[in-house]
Coordinates of C-alpha atoms in Angstrom, one line a residue:
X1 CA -65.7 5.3 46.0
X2 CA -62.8 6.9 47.9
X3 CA -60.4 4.8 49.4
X4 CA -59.8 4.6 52.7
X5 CA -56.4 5.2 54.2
X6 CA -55.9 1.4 54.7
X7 CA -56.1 1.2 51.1
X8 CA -54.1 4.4 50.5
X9 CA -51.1 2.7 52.6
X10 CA -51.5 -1.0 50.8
X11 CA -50.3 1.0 47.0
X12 CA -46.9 0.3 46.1
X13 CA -44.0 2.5 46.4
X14 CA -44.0 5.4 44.2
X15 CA -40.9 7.4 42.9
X16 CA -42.2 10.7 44.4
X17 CA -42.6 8.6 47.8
X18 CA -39.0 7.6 47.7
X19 CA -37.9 10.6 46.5
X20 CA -39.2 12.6 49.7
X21 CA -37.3 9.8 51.6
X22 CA -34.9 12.0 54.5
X23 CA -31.9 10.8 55.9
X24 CA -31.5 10.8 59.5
X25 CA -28.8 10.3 61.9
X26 CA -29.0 6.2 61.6
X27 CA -29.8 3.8 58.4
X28 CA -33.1 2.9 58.2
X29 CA -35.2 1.2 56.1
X30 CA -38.6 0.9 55.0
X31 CA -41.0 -1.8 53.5
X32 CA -43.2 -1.6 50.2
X33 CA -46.9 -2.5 51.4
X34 CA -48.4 -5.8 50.6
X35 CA -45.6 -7.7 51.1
X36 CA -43.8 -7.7 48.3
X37 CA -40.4 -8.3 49.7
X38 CA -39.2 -5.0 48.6
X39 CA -37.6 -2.4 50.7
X40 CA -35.4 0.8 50.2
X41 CA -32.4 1.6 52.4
X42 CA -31.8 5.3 53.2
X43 CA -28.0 5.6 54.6
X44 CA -27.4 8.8 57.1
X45 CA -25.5 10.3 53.8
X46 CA -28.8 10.1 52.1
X47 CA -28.0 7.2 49.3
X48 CA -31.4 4.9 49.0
X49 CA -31.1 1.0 48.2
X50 CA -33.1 -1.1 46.9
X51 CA -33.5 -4.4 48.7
X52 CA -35.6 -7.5 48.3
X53 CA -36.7 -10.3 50.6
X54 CA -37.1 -13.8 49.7
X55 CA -36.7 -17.1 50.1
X56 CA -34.4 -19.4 47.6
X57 CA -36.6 -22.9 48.6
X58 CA -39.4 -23.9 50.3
X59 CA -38.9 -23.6 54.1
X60 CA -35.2 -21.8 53.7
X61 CA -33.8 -19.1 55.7
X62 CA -34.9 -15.5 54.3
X63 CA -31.9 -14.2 51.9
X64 CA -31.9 -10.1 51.3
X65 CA -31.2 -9.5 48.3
X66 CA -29.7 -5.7 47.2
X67 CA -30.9 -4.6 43.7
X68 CA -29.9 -1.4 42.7
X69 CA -29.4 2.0 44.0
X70 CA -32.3 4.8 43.6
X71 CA -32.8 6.9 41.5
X72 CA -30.7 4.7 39.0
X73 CA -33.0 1.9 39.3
X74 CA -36.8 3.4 39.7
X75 CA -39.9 2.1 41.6
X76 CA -40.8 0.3 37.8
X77 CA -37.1 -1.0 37.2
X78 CA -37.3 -2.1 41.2
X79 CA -40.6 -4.3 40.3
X80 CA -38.8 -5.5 36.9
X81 CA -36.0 -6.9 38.9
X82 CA -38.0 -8.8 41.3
X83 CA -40.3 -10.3 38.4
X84 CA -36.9 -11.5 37.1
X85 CA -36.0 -13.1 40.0
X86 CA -38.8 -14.8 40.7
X87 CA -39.0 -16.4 37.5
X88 CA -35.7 -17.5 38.8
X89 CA -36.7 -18.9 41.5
X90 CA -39.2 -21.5 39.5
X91 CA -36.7 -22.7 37.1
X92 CA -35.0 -23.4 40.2
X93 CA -32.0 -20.8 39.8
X94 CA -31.3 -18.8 43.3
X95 CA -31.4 -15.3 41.9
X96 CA -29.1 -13.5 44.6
X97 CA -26.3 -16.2 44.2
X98 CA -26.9 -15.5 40.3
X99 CA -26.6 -12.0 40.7
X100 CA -23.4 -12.2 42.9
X101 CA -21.7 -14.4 39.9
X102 CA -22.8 -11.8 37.5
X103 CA -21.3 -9.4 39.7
X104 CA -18.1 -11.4 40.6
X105 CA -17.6 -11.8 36.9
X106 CA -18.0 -7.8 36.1
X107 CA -15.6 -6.9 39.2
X108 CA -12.9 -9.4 36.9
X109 CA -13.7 -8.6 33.7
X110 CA -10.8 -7.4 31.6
X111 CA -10.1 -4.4 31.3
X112 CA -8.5 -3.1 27.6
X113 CA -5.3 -2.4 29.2
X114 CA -5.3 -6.4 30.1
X115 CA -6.7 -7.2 27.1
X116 CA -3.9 -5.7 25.5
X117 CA -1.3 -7.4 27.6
X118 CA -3.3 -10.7 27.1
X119 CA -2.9 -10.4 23.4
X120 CA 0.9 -9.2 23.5
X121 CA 1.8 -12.3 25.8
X122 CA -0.4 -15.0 24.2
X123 CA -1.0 -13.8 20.3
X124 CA 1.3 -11.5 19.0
X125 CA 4.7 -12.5 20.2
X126 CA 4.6 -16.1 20.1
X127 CA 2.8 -16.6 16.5
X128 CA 3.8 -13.0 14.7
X129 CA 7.2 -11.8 13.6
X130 CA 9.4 -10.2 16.4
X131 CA 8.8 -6.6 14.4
X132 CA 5.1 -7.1 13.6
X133 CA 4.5 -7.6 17.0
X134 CA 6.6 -5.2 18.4
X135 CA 5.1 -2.6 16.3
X136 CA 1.3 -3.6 17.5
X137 CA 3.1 -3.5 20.8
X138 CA 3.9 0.4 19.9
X139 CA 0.6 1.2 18.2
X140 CA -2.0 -0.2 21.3
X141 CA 0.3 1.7 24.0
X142 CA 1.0 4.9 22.1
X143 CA -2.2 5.4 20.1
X144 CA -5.0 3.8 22.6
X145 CA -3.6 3.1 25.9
X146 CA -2.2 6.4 26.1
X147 CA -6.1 7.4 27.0
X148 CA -6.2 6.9 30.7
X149 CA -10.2 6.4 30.6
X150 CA -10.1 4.3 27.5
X151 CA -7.4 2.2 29.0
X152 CA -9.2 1.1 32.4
X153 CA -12.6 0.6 30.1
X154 CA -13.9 -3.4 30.5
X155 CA -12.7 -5.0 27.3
X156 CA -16.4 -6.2 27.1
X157 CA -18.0 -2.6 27.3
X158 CA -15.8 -1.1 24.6
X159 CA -18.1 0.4 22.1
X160 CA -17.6 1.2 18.7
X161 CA -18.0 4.6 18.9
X162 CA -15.0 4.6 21.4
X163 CA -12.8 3.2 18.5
X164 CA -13.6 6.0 16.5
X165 CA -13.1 8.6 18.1
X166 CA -9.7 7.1 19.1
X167 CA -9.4 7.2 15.6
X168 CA -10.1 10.6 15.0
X169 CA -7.4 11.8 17.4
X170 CA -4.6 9.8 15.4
X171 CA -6.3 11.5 12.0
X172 CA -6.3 14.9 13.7
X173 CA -2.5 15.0 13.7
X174 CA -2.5 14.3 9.9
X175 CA -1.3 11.0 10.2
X176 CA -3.8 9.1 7.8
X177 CA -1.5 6.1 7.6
X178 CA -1.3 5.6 11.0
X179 CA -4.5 5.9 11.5
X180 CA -5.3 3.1 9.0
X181 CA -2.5 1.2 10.9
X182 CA -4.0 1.2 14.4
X183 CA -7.4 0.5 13.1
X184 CA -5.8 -2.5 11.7
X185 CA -4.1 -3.5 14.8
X186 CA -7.6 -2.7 16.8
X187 CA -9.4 -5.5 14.4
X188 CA -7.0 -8.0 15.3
X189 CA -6.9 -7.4 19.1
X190 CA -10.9 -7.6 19.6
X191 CA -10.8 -10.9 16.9
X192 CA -8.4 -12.2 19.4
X193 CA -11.1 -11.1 22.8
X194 CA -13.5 -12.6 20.8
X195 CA -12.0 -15.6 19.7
X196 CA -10.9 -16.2 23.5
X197 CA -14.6 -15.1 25.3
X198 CA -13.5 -12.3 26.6
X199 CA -15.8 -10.1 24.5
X200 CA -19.5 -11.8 22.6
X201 CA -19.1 -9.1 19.2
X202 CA -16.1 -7.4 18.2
X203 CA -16.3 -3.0 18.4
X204 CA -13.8 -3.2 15.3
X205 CA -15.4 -5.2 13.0
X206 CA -15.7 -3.6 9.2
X207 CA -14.2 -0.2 10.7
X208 CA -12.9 1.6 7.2
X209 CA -9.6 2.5 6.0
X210 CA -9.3 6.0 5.0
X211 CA -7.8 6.5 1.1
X212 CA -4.1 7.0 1.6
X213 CA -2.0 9.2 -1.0
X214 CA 0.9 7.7 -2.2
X215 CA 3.7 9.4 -0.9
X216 CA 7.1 10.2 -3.6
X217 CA 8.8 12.2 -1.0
X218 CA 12.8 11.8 -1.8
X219 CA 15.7 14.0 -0.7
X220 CA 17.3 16.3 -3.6
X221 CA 20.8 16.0 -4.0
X222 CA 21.1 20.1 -2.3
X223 CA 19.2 18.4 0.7
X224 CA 21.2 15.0 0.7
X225 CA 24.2 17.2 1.1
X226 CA 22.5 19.6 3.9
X227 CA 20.9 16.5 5.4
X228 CA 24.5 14.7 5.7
X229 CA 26.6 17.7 6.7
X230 CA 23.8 19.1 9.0
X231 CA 24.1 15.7 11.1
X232 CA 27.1 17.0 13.0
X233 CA 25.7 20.0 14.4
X234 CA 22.1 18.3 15.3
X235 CA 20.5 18.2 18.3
X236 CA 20.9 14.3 18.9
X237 CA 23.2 11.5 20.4
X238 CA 26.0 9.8 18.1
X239 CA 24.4 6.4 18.3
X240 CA 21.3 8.1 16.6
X241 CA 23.7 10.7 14.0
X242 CA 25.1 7.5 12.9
X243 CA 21.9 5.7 11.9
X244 CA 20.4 7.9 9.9
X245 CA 23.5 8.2 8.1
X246 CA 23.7 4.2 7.6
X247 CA 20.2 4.6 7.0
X248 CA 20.6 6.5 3.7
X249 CA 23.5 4.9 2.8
X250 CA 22.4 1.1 3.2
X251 CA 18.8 2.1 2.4
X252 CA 17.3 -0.5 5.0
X253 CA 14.4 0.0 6.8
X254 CA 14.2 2.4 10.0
X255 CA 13.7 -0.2 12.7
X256 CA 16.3 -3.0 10.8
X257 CA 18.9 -0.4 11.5
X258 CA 18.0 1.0 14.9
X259 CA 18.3 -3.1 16.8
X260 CA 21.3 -4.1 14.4
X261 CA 23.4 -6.4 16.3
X262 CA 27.0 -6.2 16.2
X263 CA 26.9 -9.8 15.4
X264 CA 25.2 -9.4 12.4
X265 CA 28.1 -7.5 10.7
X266 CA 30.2 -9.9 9.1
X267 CA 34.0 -7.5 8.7
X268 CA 35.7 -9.8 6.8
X269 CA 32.9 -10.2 4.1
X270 CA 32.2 -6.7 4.7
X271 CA 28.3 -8.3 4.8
X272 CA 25.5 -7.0 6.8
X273 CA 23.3 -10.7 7.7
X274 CA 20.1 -9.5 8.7
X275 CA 18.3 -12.4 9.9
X276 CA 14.5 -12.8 9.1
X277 CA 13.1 -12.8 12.1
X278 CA 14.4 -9.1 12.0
X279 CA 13.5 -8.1 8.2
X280 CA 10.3 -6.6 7.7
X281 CA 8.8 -9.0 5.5
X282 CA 10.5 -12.0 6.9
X283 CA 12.9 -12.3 4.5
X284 CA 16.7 -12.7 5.1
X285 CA 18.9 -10.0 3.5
X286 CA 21.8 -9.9 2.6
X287 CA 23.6 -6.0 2.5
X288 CA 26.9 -5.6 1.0
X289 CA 28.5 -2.7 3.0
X290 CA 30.5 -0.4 1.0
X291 CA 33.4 1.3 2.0
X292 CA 31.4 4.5 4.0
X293 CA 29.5 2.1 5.4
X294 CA 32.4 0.5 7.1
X295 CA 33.6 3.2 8.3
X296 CA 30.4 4.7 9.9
X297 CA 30.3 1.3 11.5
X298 CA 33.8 1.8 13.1
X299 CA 32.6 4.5 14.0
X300 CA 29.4 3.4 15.9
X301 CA 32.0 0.9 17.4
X302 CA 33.4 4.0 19.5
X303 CA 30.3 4.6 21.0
X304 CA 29.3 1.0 22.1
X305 CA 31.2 1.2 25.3
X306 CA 29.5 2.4 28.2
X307 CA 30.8 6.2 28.4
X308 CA 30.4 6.7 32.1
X309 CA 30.7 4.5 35.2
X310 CA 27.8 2.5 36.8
X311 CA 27.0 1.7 40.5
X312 CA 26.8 -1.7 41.2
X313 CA 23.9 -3.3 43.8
X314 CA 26.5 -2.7 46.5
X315 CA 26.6 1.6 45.5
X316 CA 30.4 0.8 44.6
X317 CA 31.2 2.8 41.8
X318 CA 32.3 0.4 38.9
X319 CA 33.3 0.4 34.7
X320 CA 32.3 -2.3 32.5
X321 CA 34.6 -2.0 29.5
X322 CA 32.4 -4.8 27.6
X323 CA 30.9 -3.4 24.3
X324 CA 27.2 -3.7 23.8
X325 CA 26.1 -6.4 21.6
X326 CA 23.9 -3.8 19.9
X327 CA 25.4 -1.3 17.1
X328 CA 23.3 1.6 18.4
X329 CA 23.2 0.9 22.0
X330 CA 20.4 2.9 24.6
X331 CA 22.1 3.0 27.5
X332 CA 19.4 4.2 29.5
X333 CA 17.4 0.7 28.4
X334 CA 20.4 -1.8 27.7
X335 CA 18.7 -2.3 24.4
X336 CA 19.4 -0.6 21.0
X337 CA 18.2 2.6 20.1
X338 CA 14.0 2.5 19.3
X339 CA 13.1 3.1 15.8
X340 CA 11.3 5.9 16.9
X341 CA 14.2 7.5 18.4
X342 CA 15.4 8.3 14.3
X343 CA 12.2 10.0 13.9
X344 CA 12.0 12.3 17.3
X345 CA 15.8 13.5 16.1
X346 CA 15.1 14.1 12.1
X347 CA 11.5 16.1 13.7
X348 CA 13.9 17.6 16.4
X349 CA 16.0 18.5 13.9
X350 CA 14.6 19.2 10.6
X351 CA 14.7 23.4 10.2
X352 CA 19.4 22.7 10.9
X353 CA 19.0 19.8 8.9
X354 CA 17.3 21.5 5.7
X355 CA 15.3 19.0 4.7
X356 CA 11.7 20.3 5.1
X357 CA 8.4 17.8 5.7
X358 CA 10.8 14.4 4.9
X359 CA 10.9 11.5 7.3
X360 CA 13.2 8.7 8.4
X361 CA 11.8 6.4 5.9
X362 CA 12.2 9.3 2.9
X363 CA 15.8 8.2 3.3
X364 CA 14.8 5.0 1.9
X365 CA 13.0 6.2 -0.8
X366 CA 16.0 8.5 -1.8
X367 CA 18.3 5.7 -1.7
X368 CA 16.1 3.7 -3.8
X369 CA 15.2 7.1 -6.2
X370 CA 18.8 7.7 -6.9
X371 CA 20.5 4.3 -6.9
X372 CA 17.8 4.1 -10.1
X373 CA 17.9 7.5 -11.6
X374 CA 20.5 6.2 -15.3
X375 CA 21.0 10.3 -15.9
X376 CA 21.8 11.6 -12.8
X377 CA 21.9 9.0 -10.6
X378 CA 23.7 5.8 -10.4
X379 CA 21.5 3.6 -12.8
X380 CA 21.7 0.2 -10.9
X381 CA 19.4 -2.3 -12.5
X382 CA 15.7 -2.8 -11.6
X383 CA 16.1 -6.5 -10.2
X384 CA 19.4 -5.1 -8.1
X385 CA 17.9 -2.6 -6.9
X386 CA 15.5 -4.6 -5.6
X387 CA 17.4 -7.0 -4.2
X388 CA 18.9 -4.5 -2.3
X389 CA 16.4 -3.3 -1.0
X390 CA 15.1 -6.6 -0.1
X391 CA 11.5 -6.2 -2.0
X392 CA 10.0 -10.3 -2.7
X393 CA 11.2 -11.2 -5.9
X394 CA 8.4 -11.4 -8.3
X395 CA 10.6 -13.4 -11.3
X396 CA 13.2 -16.0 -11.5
X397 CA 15.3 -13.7 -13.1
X398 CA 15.1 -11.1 -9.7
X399 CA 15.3 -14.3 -6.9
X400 CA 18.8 -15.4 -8.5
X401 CA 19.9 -11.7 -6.9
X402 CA 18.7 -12.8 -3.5
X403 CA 21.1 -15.4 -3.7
X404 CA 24.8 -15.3 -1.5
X405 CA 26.7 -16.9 -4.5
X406 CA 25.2 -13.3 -6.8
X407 CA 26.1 -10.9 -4.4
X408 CA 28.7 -9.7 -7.3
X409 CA 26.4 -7.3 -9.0
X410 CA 24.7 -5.7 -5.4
X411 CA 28.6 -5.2 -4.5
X412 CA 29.4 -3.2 -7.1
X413 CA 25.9 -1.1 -7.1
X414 CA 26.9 -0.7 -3.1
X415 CA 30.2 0.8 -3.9
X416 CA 28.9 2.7 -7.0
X417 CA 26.1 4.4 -4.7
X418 CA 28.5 4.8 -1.8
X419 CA 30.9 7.0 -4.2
X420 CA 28.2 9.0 -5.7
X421 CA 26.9 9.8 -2.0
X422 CA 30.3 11.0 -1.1
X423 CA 30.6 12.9 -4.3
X424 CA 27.1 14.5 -3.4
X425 CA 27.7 15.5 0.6
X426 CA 31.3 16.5 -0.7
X427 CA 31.6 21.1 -0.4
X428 CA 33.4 20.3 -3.9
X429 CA 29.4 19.3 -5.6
X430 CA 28.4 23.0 -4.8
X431 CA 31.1 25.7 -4.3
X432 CA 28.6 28.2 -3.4
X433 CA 27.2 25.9 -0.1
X434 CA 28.4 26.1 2.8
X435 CA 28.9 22.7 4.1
X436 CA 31.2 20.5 6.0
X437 CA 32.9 17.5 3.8
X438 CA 32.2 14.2 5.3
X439 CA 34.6 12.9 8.4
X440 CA 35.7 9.7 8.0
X441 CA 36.0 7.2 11.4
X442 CA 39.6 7.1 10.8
X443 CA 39.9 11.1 11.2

């Protein structure tokens, strides 16, 4: 039997009904049939709400309650969410208060860029090494924050497949060990979210390490001497000319000579103390400086005075005479010079400085290479050498070189690798290069 158009008008809503919904020149709304409670908004810009009616007890004053917005939420998911609430309702839970919580709680949910911060302010600096965390610092701002989208992302709503492809982009430049770094640093950030309820399941969790190729990269002797001599007509400030070259002659890492303080130098001992807190692997080192050494340091001495004047809060032009406590001072930061700062010079730089695909931390490598090398090389020991270089002693017989009172042997292996540099960078090593001999401080 047909049904009569009472009947027809008692059906529930249907999407092709609200989708013939018009706007008109005021807000206006109308019912589902058979009273139940639900109702769709049409604003004068045409956007349709989904609102329901009800009461939260017994004899209480009617609440509206907004659901969703069509066609987001359809007629079926706008009879799913009213089935919700009243279920609710009968355990006694007033599901529009619940729903503005739920809502509250979304509006302050962290996002990764506060996440980030969070774990920087509450994790990383206070229980990690000053480097460690400075360099997961580094990694989350350059590598993942540096994606606006990414960075504005609810920590909570972070999906794996984000990571990834975050990933990716880092791979694409052919950095595979970075790559590997920053999913490391990724793994520890979301076990911190979770760990503090910020996040129920980590995105990072079990994310693999790509296979990375050992790299031997070390500078020839023809590129130690182009490298050297090459420094003085390169594209960079003296602060940074003078770190690489301490860099290959001391042979520390990249980021222990960029924040050197001027108080660690010790001129009378002719002693570089680098305190743990600052060594890579926590370690404190002790670097006999050799005679070049000193004298790049007077050098970088020269340069730790401010070289122009400042306005002071008053716009009065003034000069501050003081030297920086840093031995590479940034003068645009009042901080030393970053670690990467090396590496944007030596990339800057490398077709004038002749030394092809090598990196800052190659110059570590060739120290290391050629400080062991018996035939043409200076053939220090294995357990000076790696004192020097500050590896964790494996033996007894390599921790007594870690020692002040045995600085003796890593003295002499200083001086002997300081004179074969000079001998190297010197026009004399090759007559048929065309180099400039090294310039001392006192010149």
């Amino acid at each position: 039997m047909a049904l009569g158009s009472h009947e027809v008008q008692r059906l529930p809503f249907t999407d092709k009904q609200i989708a013939a919904l018009k706007p008109k020149s005021k807000r206006y709304g109308k019912k589902e049939p058979g009273r139940t409670g639900l109702e769709i908004r049409v604003t004068p810009r045409g956007q349709k709400t989904w609102n329901w009616t009800y009461r939260p007890a017994p004899g209480a004053k009617q609440v509206r309650m907004t659901l969703g917005e069509y066609p987001l939420m359809t007629v079926a998911g706008a009879h799913k969410a009213i089935a919700e609430a009243r279920e609710k309702l009968k355990r006694g839970i007033d599901p529009g208060a619940d729903l503005a919580a739920e809502r509250q709680a979304e509006r302050e949910a962290e996002t990764l860029a506060e996440l980030v911060d969070e774990y920087l302010s509450y994790h990383a600096r206070p229980t990690m090494k000053a480097s460690t965390a400075a360099e997961d610092e580094r990694l989350l701002k350059r590598e993942i924050l540096c994606d606006p989208v990414l960075a504005k992302c609810k920590a909570k709503d972070i999906s794996r497949r984000q990571l990834i492809l975050a990933l990716r982009r880092v791979e694409a430049r052919g950095a595979v060990v970075l790559r590997n770094r920053v999913a490391g640093v990724l793994s520890r950030l979301f076990m911190f979210a979770l760990d503090q309820g910020v996040i129920d399941a980590s995105p990072a969790v079990g994310i693999k390490r790509l296979k990375e190729a050992p790299r031997d990269r070390y500078l020839s002797k023809e590129e130690i001497r182009a490298f050297w001599n090459g420094l003085d007509q390169a594209d960079m400030t003296p602060q940074v000319r003078l770190a690489l070259r301490l860099a290959i002659v001391l042979g520390q890492r990249r980021a222990e000579i960029a924040g050197a303080a001027r108080a660690e130098i010790d001129d009378q001992e002719c002693l570089w103390r680098l305190p743990a807190e600052r060594a890579k692997n926590g370690r404190a080192h002790l670097i006999p400086l050799p005679p070049l050494a000193m004298r790049l340091i007077a050098e970088a001495d020269q340069h730790r005075v401010r070289p122009k004047t400042v306005r002071d809060t008053k716009g009065l032009t003034t000069y501050d005479p003081t030297p920086s406590p840093w031995l590479f001072p940034s003068w645009h930061k009042g901080k030393p010079i970053e670690p990467e700062a090396l590496t944007r010079a030596l990339n800057r730089n490398r077709d004038r400085l002749g030394i092809g695909d090598a990196t800052v931390h190659d110059l570590r490598r060739t120290f290391a290479t050629w400080h062991g090398d018996s035939d043409n090389g200076v053939g220090t020991a294995p357990e000076v050498l790696s004192a020097l270089l500050n590896h964790a002693p494996a033996t007894i017989t390599k921790q007594v070189y870690d020692r002040s009172e045995n600085i003796g042997p890593r003295r002499k292996a200083m001086i002997a690798w300081s004179n074969w540099l000079e001998r190297t960078v010197s026009p004399d090593a090759d007559q048929s290069a065309n180099v400039v001999p090294f310039k001392a401080a006192a010149e």
